[in-house]
Short mmCIF file of C-alpha atoms in Angstrom, two decimals:
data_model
loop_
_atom_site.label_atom_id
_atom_site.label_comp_id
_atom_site.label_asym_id
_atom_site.label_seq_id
_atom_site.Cartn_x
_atom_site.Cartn_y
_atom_site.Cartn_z
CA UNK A 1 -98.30 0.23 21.47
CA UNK A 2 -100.29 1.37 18.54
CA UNK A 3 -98.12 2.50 15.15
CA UNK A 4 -100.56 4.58 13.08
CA UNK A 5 -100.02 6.64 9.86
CA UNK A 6 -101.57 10.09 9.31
CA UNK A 7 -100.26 12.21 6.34
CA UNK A 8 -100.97 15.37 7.45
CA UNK A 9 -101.43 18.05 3.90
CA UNK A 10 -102.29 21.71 4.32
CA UNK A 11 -105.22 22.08 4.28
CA UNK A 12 -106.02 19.97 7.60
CA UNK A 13 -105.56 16.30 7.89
CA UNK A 14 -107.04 13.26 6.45
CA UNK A 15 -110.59 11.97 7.91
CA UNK A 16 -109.21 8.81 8.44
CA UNK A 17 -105.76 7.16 10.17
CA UNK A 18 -104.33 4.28 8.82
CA UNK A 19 -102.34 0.76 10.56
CA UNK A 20 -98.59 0.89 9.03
CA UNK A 21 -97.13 2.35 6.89
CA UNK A 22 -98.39 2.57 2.78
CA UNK A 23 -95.74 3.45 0.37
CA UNK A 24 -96.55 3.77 -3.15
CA UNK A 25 -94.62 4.62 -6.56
CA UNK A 26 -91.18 3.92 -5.26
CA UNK A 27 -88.49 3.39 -7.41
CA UNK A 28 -85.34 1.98 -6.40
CA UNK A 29 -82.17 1.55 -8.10
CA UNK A 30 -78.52 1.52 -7.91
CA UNK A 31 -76.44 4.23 -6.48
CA UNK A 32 -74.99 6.35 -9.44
CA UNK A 33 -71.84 8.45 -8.15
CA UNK A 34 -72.16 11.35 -10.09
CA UNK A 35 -68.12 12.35 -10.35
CA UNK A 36 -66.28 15.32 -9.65
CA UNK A 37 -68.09 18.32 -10.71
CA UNK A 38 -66.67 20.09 -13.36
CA UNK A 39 -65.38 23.70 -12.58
CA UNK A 40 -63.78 26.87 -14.41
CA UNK A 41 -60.04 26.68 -14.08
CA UNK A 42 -58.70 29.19 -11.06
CA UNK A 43 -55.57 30.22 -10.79
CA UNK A 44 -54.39 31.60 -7.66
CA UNK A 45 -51.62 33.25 -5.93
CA UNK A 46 -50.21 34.65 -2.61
CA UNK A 47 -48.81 36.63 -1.00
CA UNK A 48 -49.69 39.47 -4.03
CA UNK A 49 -47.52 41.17 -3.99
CA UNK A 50 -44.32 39.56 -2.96
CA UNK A 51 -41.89 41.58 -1.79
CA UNK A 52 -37.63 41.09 -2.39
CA UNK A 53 -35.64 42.12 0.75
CA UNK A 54 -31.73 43.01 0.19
CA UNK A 55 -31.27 40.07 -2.24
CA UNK A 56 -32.96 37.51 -0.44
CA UNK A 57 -36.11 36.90 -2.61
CA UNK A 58 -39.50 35.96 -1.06
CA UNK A 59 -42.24 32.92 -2.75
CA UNK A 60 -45.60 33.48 -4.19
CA UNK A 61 -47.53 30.21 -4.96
CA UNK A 62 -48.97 29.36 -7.57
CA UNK A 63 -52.24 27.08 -7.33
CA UNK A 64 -54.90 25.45 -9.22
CA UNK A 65 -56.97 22.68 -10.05
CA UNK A 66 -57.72 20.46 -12.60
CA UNK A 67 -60.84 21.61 -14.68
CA UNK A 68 -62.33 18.53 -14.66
CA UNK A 69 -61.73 18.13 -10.92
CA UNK A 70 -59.77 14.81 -10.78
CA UNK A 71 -56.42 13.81 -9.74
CA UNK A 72 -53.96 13.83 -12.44
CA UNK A 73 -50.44 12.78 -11.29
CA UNK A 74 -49.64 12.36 -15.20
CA UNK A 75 -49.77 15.32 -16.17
CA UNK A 76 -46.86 18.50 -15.61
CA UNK A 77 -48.43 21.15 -16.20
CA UNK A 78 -46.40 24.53 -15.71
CA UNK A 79 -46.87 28.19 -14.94
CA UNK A 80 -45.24 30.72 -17.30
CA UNK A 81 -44.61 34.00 -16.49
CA UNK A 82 -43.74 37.26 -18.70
CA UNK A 83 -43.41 40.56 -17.85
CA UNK A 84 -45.04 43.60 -19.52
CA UNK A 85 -43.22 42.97 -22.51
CA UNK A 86 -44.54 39.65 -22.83
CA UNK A 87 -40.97 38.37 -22.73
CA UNK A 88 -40.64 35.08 -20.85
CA UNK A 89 -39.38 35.56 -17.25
CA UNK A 90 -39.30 32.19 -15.74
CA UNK A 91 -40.93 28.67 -16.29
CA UNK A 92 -42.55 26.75 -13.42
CA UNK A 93 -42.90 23.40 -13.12
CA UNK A 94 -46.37 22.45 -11.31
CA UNK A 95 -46.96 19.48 -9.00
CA UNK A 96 -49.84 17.74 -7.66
CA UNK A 97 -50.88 18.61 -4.01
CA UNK A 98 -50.11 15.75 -1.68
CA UNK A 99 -53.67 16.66 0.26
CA UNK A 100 -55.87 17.72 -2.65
CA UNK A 101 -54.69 15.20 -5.42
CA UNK A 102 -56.94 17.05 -7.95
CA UNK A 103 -54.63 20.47 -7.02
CA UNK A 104 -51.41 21.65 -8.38
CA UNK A 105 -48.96 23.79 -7.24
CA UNK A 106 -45.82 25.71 -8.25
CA UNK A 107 -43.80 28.27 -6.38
CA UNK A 108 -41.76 31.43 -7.87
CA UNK A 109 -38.75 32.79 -6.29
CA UNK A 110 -38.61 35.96 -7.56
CA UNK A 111 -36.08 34.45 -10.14
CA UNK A 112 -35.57 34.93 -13.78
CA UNK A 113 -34.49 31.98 -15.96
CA UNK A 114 -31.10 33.35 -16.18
CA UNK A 115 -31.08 32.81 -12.14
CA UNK A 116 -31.14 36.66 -11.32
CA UNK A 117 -33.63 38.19 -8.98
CA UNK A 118 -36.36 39.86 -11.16
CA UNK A 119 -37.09 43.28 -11.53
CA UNK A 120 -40.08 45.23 -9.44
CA UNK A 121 -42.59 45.48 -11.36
CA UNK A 122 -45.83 43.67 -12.82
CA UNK A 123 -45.93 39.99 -14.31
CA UNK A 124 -48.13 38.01 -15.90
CA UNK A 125 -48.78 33.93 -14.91
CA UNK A 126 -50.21 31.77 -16.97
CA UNK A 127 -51.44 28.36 -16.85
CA UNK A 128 -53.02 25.76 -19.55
CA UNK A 129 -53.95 22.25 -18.60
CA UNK A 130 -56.42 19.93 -20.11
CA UNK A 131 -57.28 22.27 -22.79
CA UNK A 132 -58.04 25.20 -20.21
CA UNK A 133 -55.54 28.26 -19.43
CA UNK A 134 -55.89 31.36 -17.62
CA UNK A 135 -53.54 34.69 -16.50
CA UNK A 136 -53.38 35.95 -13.24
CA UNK A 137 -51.43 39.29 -12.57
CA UNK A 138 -48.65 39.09 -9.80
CA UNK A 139 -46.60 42.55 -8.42
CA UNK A 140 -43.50 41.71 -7.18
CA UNK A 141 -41.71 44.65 -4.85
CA UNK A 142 -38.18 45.34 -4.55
#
């Protein structure tokens, strides 16, 4: 059984083969876990749009993550949404995913605050956490 070593470049191959193995310039260290990778917040939501059926109203969901991408089960971060207006239609409260710690979510009922079934029409959600915030447009049918 005869190990031998021949680096092998492009243009051919080296006039001579070589017993073991040579390894030069090697540095080794410790393992440095680089984190979550930061990301743009993204707010999303489905079904758009959400349809209202003889009173009974339908769910979108609201989801996103954490900009920073890491769990945060301190925080409470909530989705507000307004209508064209920019009046205030209903507050969400947001909670963590129980798969995807670093994910929240918050579902709409098609409620407003005052607990009746909203209007059809266009609304706006918005989200701010850790400094981030973003608006996503949701159509809600009737």
């Amino acid at each position: 059984d005869d190990d031998r070593f021949a680096p092998v470049f492009s243009g051919g191959s080296l006039a001579r083969t070589y017993e073991g193995w040579y390894v030069d310039d090697v540095l080794v260290g410790p393992r440095v876990d680089p984190g979550p990778t930061p990301r743009p917040l993204a707010l999303r939501a489905g079904p758009n749009p959400f349809r209202v059926n003889r009173g009974f109203a339908a769910t979108i969901t609201f989801r996103f993550s954490a900009p920073d991408g890491l769990p945060h089960t301190e925080l409470s971060p909530r989705v507000r949404l307004y209508d064209l207006a920019g009046r205030l239609v209903q507050t969400l409260d947001a909670s963590p995913d129980a798969l995807i710690p670093s994910e929240f979510r918050a579902t709409w009922n098609a409620r407003t605050e005052k607990g009746a079934v909203a209007a059809s029409g266009i609304y706006f959600a918005r989200v701010d956490i850790l400094g981030s915030n973003q608006t996503f447009r949701v159509v809600l049918l009737r």
